Short mmCIF file of C-alpha atoms and ligand atoms in Angstrom, two decimals:
data_model
loop_
_atom_site.label_atom_id
_atom_site.label_comp_id
_atom_site.label_asym_id
_atom_site.label_seq_id
_atom_site.Cartn_x
_atom_site.Cartn_y
_atom_site.Cartn_z
CA MET A 1 67.97 -110.85 -130.80
CA ASP A 2 71.31 -109.24 -129.80
CA LYS A 3 73.76 -111.07 -127.57
CA VAL A 4 75.20 -109.38 -124.50
CA THR A 5 78.83 -110.20 -123.69
CA ILE A 6 79.21 -111.17 -120.03
CA PHE A 7 82.52 -109.91 -118.64
CA ASP A 8 83.09 -111.41 -115.20
CA THR A 9 85.39 -109.52 -112.85
CA THR A 10 84.89 -111.63 -109.71
CA LEU A 11 88.59 -112.51 -109.64
CA ARG A 12 89.70 -108.89 -110.07
CA ASP A 13 87.23 -106.28 -108.79
CA GLY A 14 85.44 -108.93 -106.68
CA GLU A 15 88.63 -110.03 -105.01
CA GLN A 16 89.52 -106.37 -104.36
CA ALA A 17 86.70 -106.31 -101.76
CA ALA A 18 87.86 -105.79 -98.19
CA GLY A 19 88.91 -109.16 -96.76
CA GLY A 20 89.05 -110.89 -100.15
CA THR A 21 92.03 -113.25 -100.29
CA LEU A 22 92.09 -116.07 -102.79
CA ASN A 23 95.18 -118.12 -103.49
CA VAL A 24 96.23 -119.21 -106.98
CA GLN A 25 94.54 -122.62 -106.72
CA GLU A 26 91.28 -121.10 -105.53
CA LYS A 27 91.30 -118.54 -108.35
CA LEU A 28 91.82 -121.33 -110.86
CA GLU A 29 88.95 -123.31 -109.36
CA ILE A 30 86.63 -120.30 -109.67
CA ALA A 31 87.83 -119.61 -113.23
CA ARG A 32 87.02 -123.20 -114.22
CA GLN A 33 83.53 -122.84 -112.76
CA LEU A 34 83.07 -119.50 -114.59
CA GLU A 35 83.94 -121.34 -117.78
CA ARG A 36 81.23 -123.94 -117.02
CA LEU A 37 78.84 -121.07 -116.30
CA GLY A 38 79.55 -119.79 -119.81
CA VAL A 39 80.94 -116.29 -119.17
CA ASP A 40 82.50 -114.76 -122.28
CA ILE A 41 85.38 -112.98 -120.56
CA ILE A 42 87.15 -113.59 -117.25
CA GLU A 43 89.07 -110.63 -115.83
CA ALA A 44 91.56 -112.73 -113.90
CA GLY A 45 93.50 -110.04 -112.03
CA THR A 46 96.00 -107.17 -112.19
CA PRO A 47 99.35 -108.88 -112.85
CA ILE A 48 101.52 -105.91 -111.76
CA ASN A 49 100.05 -106.09 -108.23
CA SER A 50 102.08 -109.03 -106.95
CA GLN A 51 103.85 -112.21 -107.99
CA SER A 52 100.94 -114.37 -106.85
CA GLU A 53 98.42 -112.26 -108.79
CA PHE A 54 100.65 -112.57 -111.87
CA ASP A 55 100.88 -116.35 -111.35
CA ALA A 56 97.10 -116.67 -111.00
CA VAL A 57 96.41 -114.80 -114.25
CA LYS A 58 99.08 -116.81 -116.07
CA VAL A 59 97.84 -120.19 -114.91
CA ILE A 60 94.21 -119.29 -115.69
CA ALA A 61 95.32 -118.11 -119.16
CA SER A 62 96.98 -121.42 -119.85
CA GLU A 63 94.29 -123.70 -118.38
CA VAL A 64 90.95 -122.05 -119.07
CA ARG A 65 90.64 -122.05 -122.83
CA THR A 66 87.08 -121.19 -123.85
CA PRO A 67 86.53 -117.68 -122.45
CA THR A 68 88.71 -114.66 -123.18
CA ILE A 69 91.19 -114.12 -120.33
CA CYS A 70 91.71 -110.47 -119.51
CA ALA A 71 94.38 -108.75 -117.39
CA LEU A 72 93.95 -105.26 -115.96
CA ALA A 73 96.65 -102.59 -116.32
CA ARG A 74 96.99 -98.95 -115.33
CA ALA A 75 97.94 -96.71 -118.26
CA VAL A 76 101.66 -97.08 -117.62
CA PRO A 77 104.17 -99.14 -119.65
CA ALA A 78 105.23 -101.50 -116.83
CA ASP A 79 101.63 -102.54 -116.10
CA ILE A 80 100.85 -103.20 -119.75
CA ASP A 81 104.03 -105.21 -120.32
CA ARG A 82 103.36 -107.31 -117.23
CA ALA A 83 99.72 -107.83 -118.23
CA TRP A 84 100.85 -109.11 -121.62
CA GLU A 85 103.36 -111.51 -120.01
CA ALA A 86 100.53 -112.96 -117.91
CA VAL A 87 97.90 -113.41 -120.66
CA ARG A 88 100.04 -114.17 -123.70
CA GLY A 89 99.49 -117.94 -123.26
CA ALA A 90 95.68 -117.61 -123.41
CA GLU A 91 93.65 -118.93 -126.32
CA HIS A 92 91.88 -115.52 -126.37
CA PRO A 93 93.92 -112.87 -124.48
CA ARG A 94 92.76 -109.33 -123.67
CA ILE A 95 94.44 -106.36 -121.96
CA HIS A 96 92.22 -103.86 -120.16
CA VAL A 97 93.81 -100.43 -119.70
CA PHE A 98 92.24 -97.88 -117.35
CA LEU A 99 92.89 -94.27 -116.43
CA GLY A 100 91.03 -91.67 -114.34
CA ALA A 101 89.01 -89.27 -116.49
CA SER A 102 86.95 -87.06 -114.16
CA ASP A 103 88.30 -83.68 -113.10
CA ILE A 104 88.06 -84.90 -109.50
CA HIS A 105 90.56 -87.66 -110.30
CA LEU A 106 92.73 -85.46 -112.53
CA VAL A 107 93.07 -82.65 -110.00
CA TYR A 108 93.27 -84.51 -106.69
CA GLN A 109 94.78 -87.87 -107.56
CA LEU A 110 96.62 -87.84 -110.87
CA LYS A 111 97.61 -84.13 -110.83
CA LYS A 112 97.62 -84.01 -114.63
CA SER A 113 95.89 -81.90 -117.27
CA ARG A 114 93.19 -83.24 -119.60
CA GLU A 115 95.66 -83.09 -122.51
CA GLU A 116 98.22 -85.17 -120.62
CA ILE A 117 95.59 -87.78 -119.69
CA LEU A 118 94.35 -87.95 -123.28
CA GLU A 119 97.87 -88.61 -124.51
CA MET A 120 98.54 -91.25 -121.84
CA ALA A 121 95.32 -93.07 -122.76
CA ARG A 122 96.08 -92.97 -126.48
CA SER A 123 99.71 -94.03 -126.22
CA MET A 124 99.11 -96.82 -123.68
CA VAL A 125 96.28 -98.33 -125.76
CA ALA A 126 98.69 -98.21 -128.71
CA ARG A 127 101.34 -99.96 -126.60
CA ALA A 128 98.90 -102.76 -125.68
CA LYS A 129 97.82 -102.97 -129.32
CA ASN A 130 101.42 -103.76 -130.29
CA TYR A 131 101.05 -106.96 -128.28
CA LEU A 132 97.53 -108.12 -129.21
CA ASP A 133 94.32 -107.24 -131.02
CA ASP A 134 91.85 -107.37 -128.17
CA VAL A 135 92.31 -104.18 -126.12
CA GLU A 136 89.77 -102.62 -123.77
CA PHE A 137 89.95 -99.10 -122.37
CA SER A 138 88.12 -97.62 -119.36
CA PRO A 139 87.97 -93.90 -118.53
CA MET A 140 87.65 -94.33 -114.77
CA ASP A 141 84.98 -92.32 -112.92
CA ALA A 142 83.29 -91.62 -116.28
CA SER A 143 79.92 -90.93 -114.64
CA ARG A 144 81.37 -87.89 -112.81
CA ALA A 145 83.43 -86.68 -115.77
CA GLU A 146 82.37 -84.13 -118.35
CA PRO A 147 80.66 -86.12 -121.16
CA GLU A 148 82.40 -84.07 -123.90
CA TYR A 149 85.78 -85.07 -122.50
CA ILE A 150 84.73 -88.75 -122.35
CA TYR A 151 83.70 -88.56 -126.04
CA GLN A 152 87.11 -87.09 -126.87
CA ILE A 153 89.03 -89.82 -124.99
CA LEU A 154 86.94 -92.60 -126.50
CA LYS A 155 87.53 -91.33 -130.03
CA ALA A 156 91.29 -91.19 -129.39
CA VAL A 157 91.56 -94.69 -127.88
CA ILE A 158 89.43 -96.27 -130.61
CA ASP A 159 91.70 -94.65 -133.20
CA ALA A 160 94.64 -96.12 -131.26
CA GLY A 161 93.11 -99.62 -131.50
CA ALA A 162 90.75 -100.16 -128.53
CA THR A 163 88.13 -102.73 -129.53
CA THR A 164 86.02 -102.34 -126.38
CA VAL A 165 85.38 -99.09 -124.52
CA ASN A 166 84.09 -99.57 -121.01
CA ILE A 167 82.19 -96.85 -119.15
CA PRO A 168 82.65 -97.20 -115.39
CA ASP A 169 80.40 -95.75 -112.72
CA THR A 170 83.39 -96.19 -110.44
CA VAL A 171 81.85 -94.82 -107.25
CA GLY A 172 78.26 -95.92 -107.85
CA TYR A 173 77.05 -92.33 -108.16
CA ALA A 174 74.91 -92.43 -111.29
CA THR A 175 71.16 -92.97 -111.54
CA PRO A 176 69.70 -95.15 -114.32
CA ASP A 177 68.36 -92.32 -116.48
CA GLU A 178 71.50 -90.26 -116.16
CA PHE A 179 73.82 -93.19 -116.89
CA GLY A 180 71.63 -94.28 -119.81
CA ASP A 181 71.87 -90.74 -121.22
CA LEU A 182 75.67 -90.93 -121.01
CA ILE A 183 75.66 -94.20 -122.97
CA GLU A 184 73.27 -92.77 -125.55
CA GLY A 185 75.43 -89.63 -125.78
CA ILE A 186 78.46 -91.81 -126.51
CA PHE A 187 76.70 -93.48 -129.45
CA LYS A 188 75.64 -90.07 -130.80
CA ASN A 189 78.86 -88.13 -130.27
CA VAL A 190 81.82 -90.48 -130.74
CA PRO A 191 82.24 -90.62 -134.52
CA ASN A 192 84.16 -93.93 -134.64
CA ILE A 193 82.06 -95.72 -131.96
CA ASN A 194 80.89 -98.35 -134.47
CA ARG A 195 84.46 -99.75 -134.40
CA ALA A 196 84.21 -100.73 -130.70
CA VAL A 197 81.91 -102.58 -128.33
CA VAL A 198 80.43 -100.33 -125.65
CA SER A 199 80.66 -101.86 -122.19
CA VAL A 200 79.50 -100.75 -118.74
CA HIS A 201 80.94 -101.34 -115.27
CA CYS A 202 78.69 -100.25 -112.40
CA HIS A 203 79.30 -100.13 -108.66
CA ASN A 204 76.60 -100.53 -106.06
CA ASP A 205 77.15 -97.69 -103.57
CA LEU A 206 73.54 -96.53 -103.95
CA GLY A 207 72.18 -100.00 -104.68
CA LEU A 208 71.77 -99.10 -108.37
CA ALA A 209 74.50 -101.16 -110.06
CA VAL A 210 72.17 -103.68 -111.69
CA ALA A 211 69.58 -101.03 -112.63
CA ASN A 212 72.28 -98.85 -114.22
CA SER A 213 73.71 -101.82 -116.12
CA LEU A 214 70.31 -102.89 -117.46
CA GLU A 215 69.43 -99.34 -118.51
CA SER A 216 72.72 -99.16 -120.42
CA LEU A 217 71.84 -102.35 -122.28
CA LYS A 218 68.54 -100.73 -123.24
CA ARG A 219 70.51 -97.80 -124.63
CA GLY A 220 72.82 -99.95 -126.77
CA ALA A 221 75.71 -101.18 -124.57
CA ARG A 222 76.56 -104.80 -125.46
CA GLN A 223 79.08 -105.81 -122.81
CA VAL A 224 78.37 -105.77 -119.09
CA GLU A 225 80.97 -106.12 -116.34
CA CYS A 226 79.77 -107.86 -113.21
CA THR A 227 80.68 -110.24 -110.39
CA ILE A 228 79.22 -113.36 -108.81
CA ASN A 229 77.11 -112.45 -105.77
CA GLY A 230 77.84 -108.79 -106.59
CA ILE A 231 81.07 -108.83 -104.57
CA GLY A 232 83.58 -106.04 -105.14
CA GLU A 233 85.03 -102.77 -103.88
CA ARG A 234 82.96 -101.18 -101.06
CA ALA A 235 79.29 -102.04 -101.70
CA GLY A 236 80.32 -104.24 -104.60
CA ASN A 237 79.76 -104.50 -108.36
CA ALA A 238 76.68 -105.28 -110.40
CA SER A 239 75.66 -108.86 -109.70
CA LEU A 240 76.07 -111.24 -112.64
CA GLU A 241 73.21 -113.51 -111.63
CA GLU A 242 70.75 -110.63 -111.29
CA ILE A 243 71.64 -109.15 -114.68
CA VAL A 244 71.52 -112.50 -116.46
CA MET A 245 68.23 -113.55 -114.87
CA ALA A 246 66.65 -110.15 -115.57
CA ILE A 247 67.59 -110.50 -119.25
CA LYS A 248 66.27 -114.08 -119.35
CA THR A 249 63.10 -113.57 -117.31
CA ARG A 250 62.20 -110.30 -119.06
CA ARG A 251 63.17 -111.31 -122.57
CA ASP A 252 59.93 -109.64 -123.68
CA PHE A 253 61.28 -106.30 -122.43
CA PHE A 254 65.01 -106.47 -123.21
CA ASP A 255 64.97 -108.61 -126.36
CA LEU A 256 68.53 -109.77 -125.55
CA THR A 257 70.32 -113.04 -124.83
CA THR A 258 73.54 -114.20 -123.14
CA ASN A 259 75.73 -117.31 -123.38
CA ILE A 260 75.21 -118.10 -119.69
CA ASN A 261 74.15 -121.61 -118.66
CA THR A 262 71.86 -120.43 -115.88
CA THR A 263 71.68 -123.86 -114.23
CA GLN A 264 75.29 -123.28 -113.10
CA ILE A 265 74.46 -120.01 -111.29
CA TYR A 266 73.72 -121.40 -107.84
CA LYS A 267 76.77 -123.66 -107.80
CA THR A 268 79.01 -120.74 -108.87
CA SER A 269 77.50 -118.53 -106.20
CA ARG A 270 78.17 -121.16 -103.51
CA LEU A 271 81.74 -121.73 -104.67
CA VAL A 272 82.57 -118.02 -104.68
CA SER A 273 81.01 -117.54 -101.26
CA GLU A 274 82.81 -120.60 -99.95
CA LEU A 275 86.25 -119.61 -101.20
CA THR A 276 86.09 -115.86 -100.55
CA GLY A 277 84.34 -116.22 -97.21
CA PHE A 278 81.74 -113.59 -98.24
CA LEU A 279 78.37 -114.91 -97.12
CA VAL A 280 75.35 -114.37 -99.33
CA GLN A 281 72.62 -112.39 -97.57
CA PRO A 282 69.43 -114.50 -97.19
CA ASN A 283 67.24 -112.06 -99.14
CA LYS A 284 69.75 -111.66 -102.00
CA ALA A 285 67.93 -111.84 -105.34
CA VAL A 286 68.33 -115.08 -107.33
CA VAL A 287 70.81 -116.89 -105.03
CA GLY A 288 69.83 -115.94 -101.44
CA ALA A 289 68.51 -118.66 -99.12
CA ASN A 290 65.07 -117.01 -99.10
CA ALA A 291 64.92 -116.10 -102.79
CA PHE A 292 62.48 -118.93 -103.50
CA SER A 293 60.91 -119.62 -100.10
CA HIS A 294 57.34 -118.56 -99.48
CA GLU A 295 56.39 -117.70 -95.93
CA SER A 296 52.90 -116.24 -96.11
CA GLY A 297 50.00 -118.71 -96.14
CA ILE A 298 48.37 -117.03 -99.15
CA HIS A 299 51.62 -117.26 -101.14
CA GLN A 300 52.17 -120.91 -100.15
CA ASP A 301 48.62 -121.75 -101.19
CA GLY A 302 49.15 -120.05 -104.56
CA VAL A 303 52.49 -121.75 -105.25
CA ILE A 304 51.06 -125.19 -104.44
CA LYS A 305 48.20 -124.56 -106.88
CA MET A 306 50.41 -123.08 -109.60
CA PRO A 307 54.03 -121.86 -109.03
CA ILE A 308 53.63 -118.97 -111.50
CA THR A 309 51.24 -117.26 -109.04
CA TYR A 310 54.16 -116.06 -106.91
CA GLU A 311 57.31 -117.31 -108.66
CA ILE A 312 58.65 -115.43 -111.66
CA MET A 313 61.60 -117.83 -112.05
CA ASP A 314 61.78 -121.58 -111.58
CA PRO A 315 64.50 -122.30 -108.96
CA LYS A 316 65.66 -125.18 -111.19
CA THR A 317 66.59 -122.63 -113.89
CA VAL A 318 69.34 -121.28 -111.63
CA GLY A 319 70.32 -124.75 -110.40
CA ILE A 320 69.00 -124.46 -106.84
CA PRO A 321 68.82 -127.96 -105.38
CA ALA A 322 65.53 -129.11 -103.90
CA SER A 323 65.48 -129.02 -100.12
CA HIS A 324 63.45 -132.20 -99.55
CA LEU A 325 64.52 -135.52 -98.12
CA VAL A 326 66.62 -137.34 -100.66
CA LEU A 327 68.63 -139.91 -98.76
CA GLY A 328 68.71 -141.54 -95.36
CA LYS A 329 70.62 -143.92 -93.16
CA LEU A 330 69.72 -146.94 -95.26
CA SER A 331 70.70 -145.44 -98.61
CA GLY A 332 73.53 -147.32 -100.28
CA ARG A 333 76.54 -146.31 -102.37
CA HIS A 334 74.57 -146.50 -105.59
CA ALA A 335 71.81 -144.13 -104.45
CA PHE A 336 74.42 -141.69 -103.12
CA GLU A 337 76.38 -141.83 -106.36
CA GLU A 338 73.25 -141.20 -108.43
CA ARG A 339 72.24 -138.24 -106.29
CA LEU A 340 75.74 -136.74 -106.60
CA ALA A 341 75.56 -137.08 -110.38
CA GLU A 342 72.13 -135.39 -110.42
CA LEU A 343 73.62 -132.52 -108.41
CA GLY A 344 76.41 -132.19 -110.98
CA TYR A 345 79.32 -133.71 -109.03
CA SER A 346 81.71 -136.19 -110.59
CA LEU A 347 84.23 -137.33 -107.99
CA SER A 348 87.31 -139.51 -108.30
CA GLU A 349 87.01 -142.93 -106.63
CA ALA A 350 89.06 -141.82 -103.62
CA ASP A 351 87.02 -138.62 -103.18
CA PHE A 352 83.78 -140.56 -103.59
CA ASN A 353 84.82 -143.05 -100.89
CA ARG A 354 85.62 -140.22 -98.48
CA ALA A 355 82.33 -138.46 -99.29
CA PHE A 356 80.32 -141.67 -98.86
CA GLN A 357 81.94 -142.32 -95.49
CA ALA A 358 81.10 -138.75 -94.42
CA PHE A 359 77.52 -139.19 -95.67
CA LYS A 360 77.10 -142.36 -93.61
CA GLU A 361 78.38 -140.60 -90.50
CA LEU A 362 76.00 -137.69 -91.15
CA ALA A 363 73.02 -139.99 -91.76
CA ASP A 364 73.71 -141.63 -88.39
CA LYS A 365 73.37 -138.26 -86.64
CA LYS A 366 70.75 -136.60 -88.82
CA LYS A 367 67.48 -138.22 -89.86
CA ASP A 368 66.82 -136.37 -93.12
CA VAL A 369 69.76 -135.77 -95.44
CA THR A 370 68.83 -133.14 -98.04
CA ASP A 371 70.57 -131.89 -101.18
CA LYS A 372 71.82 -128.87 -99.23
CA ASP A 373 73.36 -131.19 -96.62
CA ILE A 374 75.09 -133.14 -99.39
CA GLU A 375 76.47 -129.94 -100.90
CA SER A 376 77.82 -128.83 -97.54
CA LEU A 377 79.35 -132.25 -96.95
CA ILE A 378 81.11 -132.31 -100.35
CA ALA A 379 82.46 -128.79 -99.75
CA GLU A 380 83.75 -129.94 -96.36
CA GLU A 381 85.49 -132.96 -97.94
CA GLN A 382 87.06 -130.80 -100.64
CA ARG A 383 88.39 -128.38 -98.03
CA THR A 384 90.39 -131.10 -96.32
CA VAL A 385 92.04 -132.59 -99.41
CA SER A 386 95.33 -130.70 -99.34
CA GLU A 387 95.67 -129.79 -95.67
CA THR A 388 98.94 -129.60 -93.72
CA TYR A 389 97.59 -130.46 -90.27
CA HIS A 390 94.51 -132.66 -90.07
CA LEU A 391 92.00 -132.36 -87.23
CA ASP A 392 91.62 -135.86 -85.85
CA ARG A 393 89.60 -135.29 -82.67
CA VAL A 394 88.14 -132.49 -80.62
CA GLN A 395 86.56 -132.75 -77.20
CA VAL A 396 84.92 -129.85 -75.35
CA SER A 397 83.61 -129.41 -71.84
CA CYS A 398 81.57 -126.30 -71.01
CA GLY A 399 78.53 -125.01 -69.15
CA ASP A 400 77.58 -122.22 -66.77
CA ARG A 401 79.51 -123.70 -63.79
CA GLY A 402 82.71 -125.16 -65.23
CA ILE A 403 85.72 -123.55 -66.91
CA PRO A 404 85.49 -124.15 -70.66
CA THR A 405 88.10 -126.77 -71.55
CA ALA A 406 89.09 -128.32 -74.87
CA ALA A 407 91.33 -131.19 -75.89
CA VAL A 408 92.37 -131.64 -79.52
CA ARG A 409 94.31 -134.19 -81.50
CA LEU A 410 95.94 -133.27 -84.82
CA ILE A 411 97.88 -135.30 -87.36
CA SER A 412 101.07 -133.53 -88.45
CA PRO A 413 102.35 -133.41 -92.04
CA GLU A 414 104.70 -136.28 -91.13
CA GLY A 415 101.81 -138.38 -89.82
CA GLN A 416 102.65 -137.78 -86.16
CA VAL A 417 99.77 -137.71 -83.67
CA LEU A 418 99.88 -134.46 -81.65
CA ALA A 419 97.56 -133.80 -78.72
CA ASP A 420 97.08 -130.87 -76.35
CA ALA A 421 94.46 -129.19 -74.16
CA ALA A 422 93.62 -125.64 -73.04
CA LEU A 423 91.22 -123.56 -70.98
CA GLY A 424 89.38 -120.65 -72.57
CA THR A 425 86.88 -117.88 -71.93
CA GLY A 426 84.40 -120.00 -73.88
CA PRO A 427 84.47 -123.41 -75.60
CA VAL A 428 85.51 -122.06 -79.03
CA ASP A 429 88.27 -119.99 -77.43
CA ALA A 430 89.47 -123.12 -75.60
CA VAL A 431 89.49 -125.16 -78.84
CA TYR A 432 91.46 -122.44 -80.68
CA LYS A 433 93.96 -122.12 -77.83
CA ALA A 434 94.54 -125.89 -77.77
CA ILE A 435 95.12 -125.90 -81.55
CA ASN A 436 97.47 -122.90 -81.24
CA ARG A 437 99.56 -124.78 -78.67
CA ILE A 438 100.25 -127.44 -81.31
CA VAL A 439 100.51 -125.43 -84.54
CA GLY A 440 102.22 -122.39 -83.00
CA VAL A 441 101.58 -119.81 -85.76
CA PRO A 442 100.72 -116.38 -84.32
CA ASN A 443 97.45 -114.95 -85.69
CA VAL A 444 94.44 -112.92 -84.63
CA LEU A 445 90.83 -114.04 -85.06
CA THR A 446 89.02 -111.12 -86.74
CA GLU A 447 85.66 -112.64 -87.67
CA PHE A 448 83.54 -115.56 -86.54
CA SER A 449 80.05 -116.45 -87.68
CA VAL A 450 77.86 -119.54 -87.62
CA LYS A 451 74.74 -120.43 -89.62
CA SER A 452 72.70 -123.54 -90.21
CA VAL A 453 72.53 -125.15 -93.64
CA THR A 454 68.96 -126.39 -93.31
CA GLU A 455 66.12 -126.09 -90.80
CA GLY A 456 65.76 -128.32 -87.74
CA ILE A 457 67.58 -128.88 -84.48
CA ASP A 458 69.83 -131.53 -86.07
CA ALA A 459 70.89 -129.23 -88.94
CA ILE A 460 74.51 -128.96 -90.07
CA GLY A 461 76.13 -125.78 -88.72
CA GLU A 462 78.55 -123.94 -91.00
CA VAL A 463 81.19 -121.78 -89.35
CA LEU A 464 83.02 -119.03 -91.22
CA ILE A 465 86.07 -117.35 -89.71
CA ARG A 466 88.79 -114.93 -90.73
CA ILE A 467 92.21 -114.78 -89.13
CA GLU A 468 94.97 -112.26 -89.71
CA SER A 469 98.69 -112.91 -89.73
CA GLU A 470 101.36 -110.36 -90.75
CA GLY A 471 98.73 -108.10 -92.33
CA VAL A 472 97.19 -110.84 -94.50
CA THR A 473 93.68 -112.22 -93.96
CA TYR A 474 92.87 -115.92 -94.35
CA THR A 475 89.34 -117.31 -94.36
CA GLY A 476 88.29 -120.70 -93.09
CA ARG A 477 85.10 -122.71 -93.17
CA GLY A 478 83.96 -125.83 -91.42
CA ALA A 479 80.69 -127.76 -91.29
CA ASP A 480 79.38 -130.29 -88.81
CA THR A 481 76.23 -131.09 -86.86
CA ASP A 482 78.25 -130.07 -83.76
CA ILE A 483 79.13 -126.37 -83.96
CA PHE A 484 82.24 -126.75 -81.78
CA VAL A 485 83.58 -129.35 -84.19
CA ALA A 486 82.59 -127.05 -87.10
CA SER A 487 84.48 -124.20 -85.35
CA ALA A 488 87.58 -126.37 -84.98
CA LYS A 489 87.38 -127.42 -88.64
CA ALA A 490 87.02 -123.78 -89.76
CA TYR A 491 90.07 -122.77 -87.73
CA MET A 492 92.13 -125.66 -89.14
CA ASN A 493 91.00 -124.67 -92.65
CA ALA A 494 92.19 -121.06 -92.14
CA LEU A 495 95.45 -122.18 -90.49
CA ASN A 496 96.17 -124.62 -93.33
CA ARG A 497 95.69 -121.79 -95.84
CA LEU A 498 98.03 -119.59 -93.82
CA LEU A 499 100.66 -122.35 -93.69
CA ALA A 500 100.32 -123.01 -97.44
CA ALA A 501 100.79 -119.28 -98.20
CA LYS A 502 103.90 -119.16 -95.98
CA ARG A 503 105.32 -122.23 -97.75
CA THR A 504 104.72 -120.66 -101.20
CA ALA A 505 106.32 -117.38 -100.07
CA GLY A 506 109.36 -119.47 -99.07
O1 LIG B 601 85.40 -99.23 -110.99
C1 LIG B 601 86.23 -98.99 -111.88
O2 LIG B 601 86.30 -97.90 -112.43
C2 LIG B 601 87.15 -100.06 -112.25
C3 LIG B 601 87.97 -99.84 -113.47
C4 LIG B 601 89.31 -100.46 -113.34
C5 LIG B 601 87.23 -100.33 -114.68
O3 LIG B 601 87.15 -101.11 -111.63
ZN1 LIG B 602 85.28 -101.35 -110.46
#
């Protein structure tokens, strides 16, 4: 059975999605989780873009040792040199060079002839090859380019040393048959193709990214580029979890394997959603909240009798925690510790003590504490570890007759207790105004959403917000059984990120 190389581009193409803003620490945290997930290659960023993107790629290269760490570069010398600087410390470094190859890109964007583009591709792959062995090349917009020209470019870059050639459907235009034909054509018409791995990189503008990727694997491609939760430019990239689970579930059809530890999928999905602020739609395949819930009576009856009647995958295979009662008010430290270990958490003593305290407070307010509640609670604790201002108290008064009023108390970085109050158009507005009076950093709230973690009136509410300051977006999340408290926590989380970014920028 052939192995498919999983190339994860969550930190590069995924982070390019509108509103995606991860700091260096968050990128490192995701890279570590991708390593646990077992991806073969992490595309960590485009180092030429900014100092912080360079720093993120460099730190991932030095700390995440099992997968190959790849940096993206346009086909220009400065990009390639900078990419090499960022990945040279990796155990397995790769440089990925890309260049537009369709006439649409050549005429309207690059304003260069096919001969000029061919020479740029060849010479820039050769430049990268001077630095390292593992070089990937992508002819951008390949699915709208003339196939004969793609064959010509691929032959030239393989001769120049490319070890992987990646075929992007950059604008998500191709259909499965058409894209599969292109891949098959490449195997038939590029004479030196046996010296390189053929990869595919599909976008989801027509909802076909996963279908196009899977068809390419059928036609001989052996690397697939994808992102967690399918995040990425516009409608996103092919979703890693869908491709991997299709290969695993339909092994009879594909006859392929991957190195992915599928039990880490759900946790990775949650982490990426948490840190990027991109929520996962409930009906999303494999990781959506409804992906394994059965609503119709006939389906429920079947699943109780034998899960295979309506479930093609066992939720445990992707690491989805059970949603039944696991702990309650009377559960002790030992039971909580055991449950955390079963869910895959190993916390330091200090973190455990904080989490246990939070669990006790939650169990006082909420009768049934489920695995999903515990996950939300741990995420909430982790969010507050390195904060500048800490939310100590929040008090709200609202209703259809009074003026919404909020009072908040924060602890400053120096340990000072700071309190203030404000009126607002609504209770959340009042809370945010009161916080603003203390922190005093101008910003605009651009997004606010709230959802419940589990069913029931006493469920934990999770609030996601985005704020904008000087053209940069910061996301924030907060969870609590009281949605006004959750809103205050989310705002503090976003503000603390903003303050940390300002400190780093000097
Ligand atoms: O979509 C695309 O073409 C890309 C390339 C950089 C591979 O992201
Ligand atoms: Zn892309």
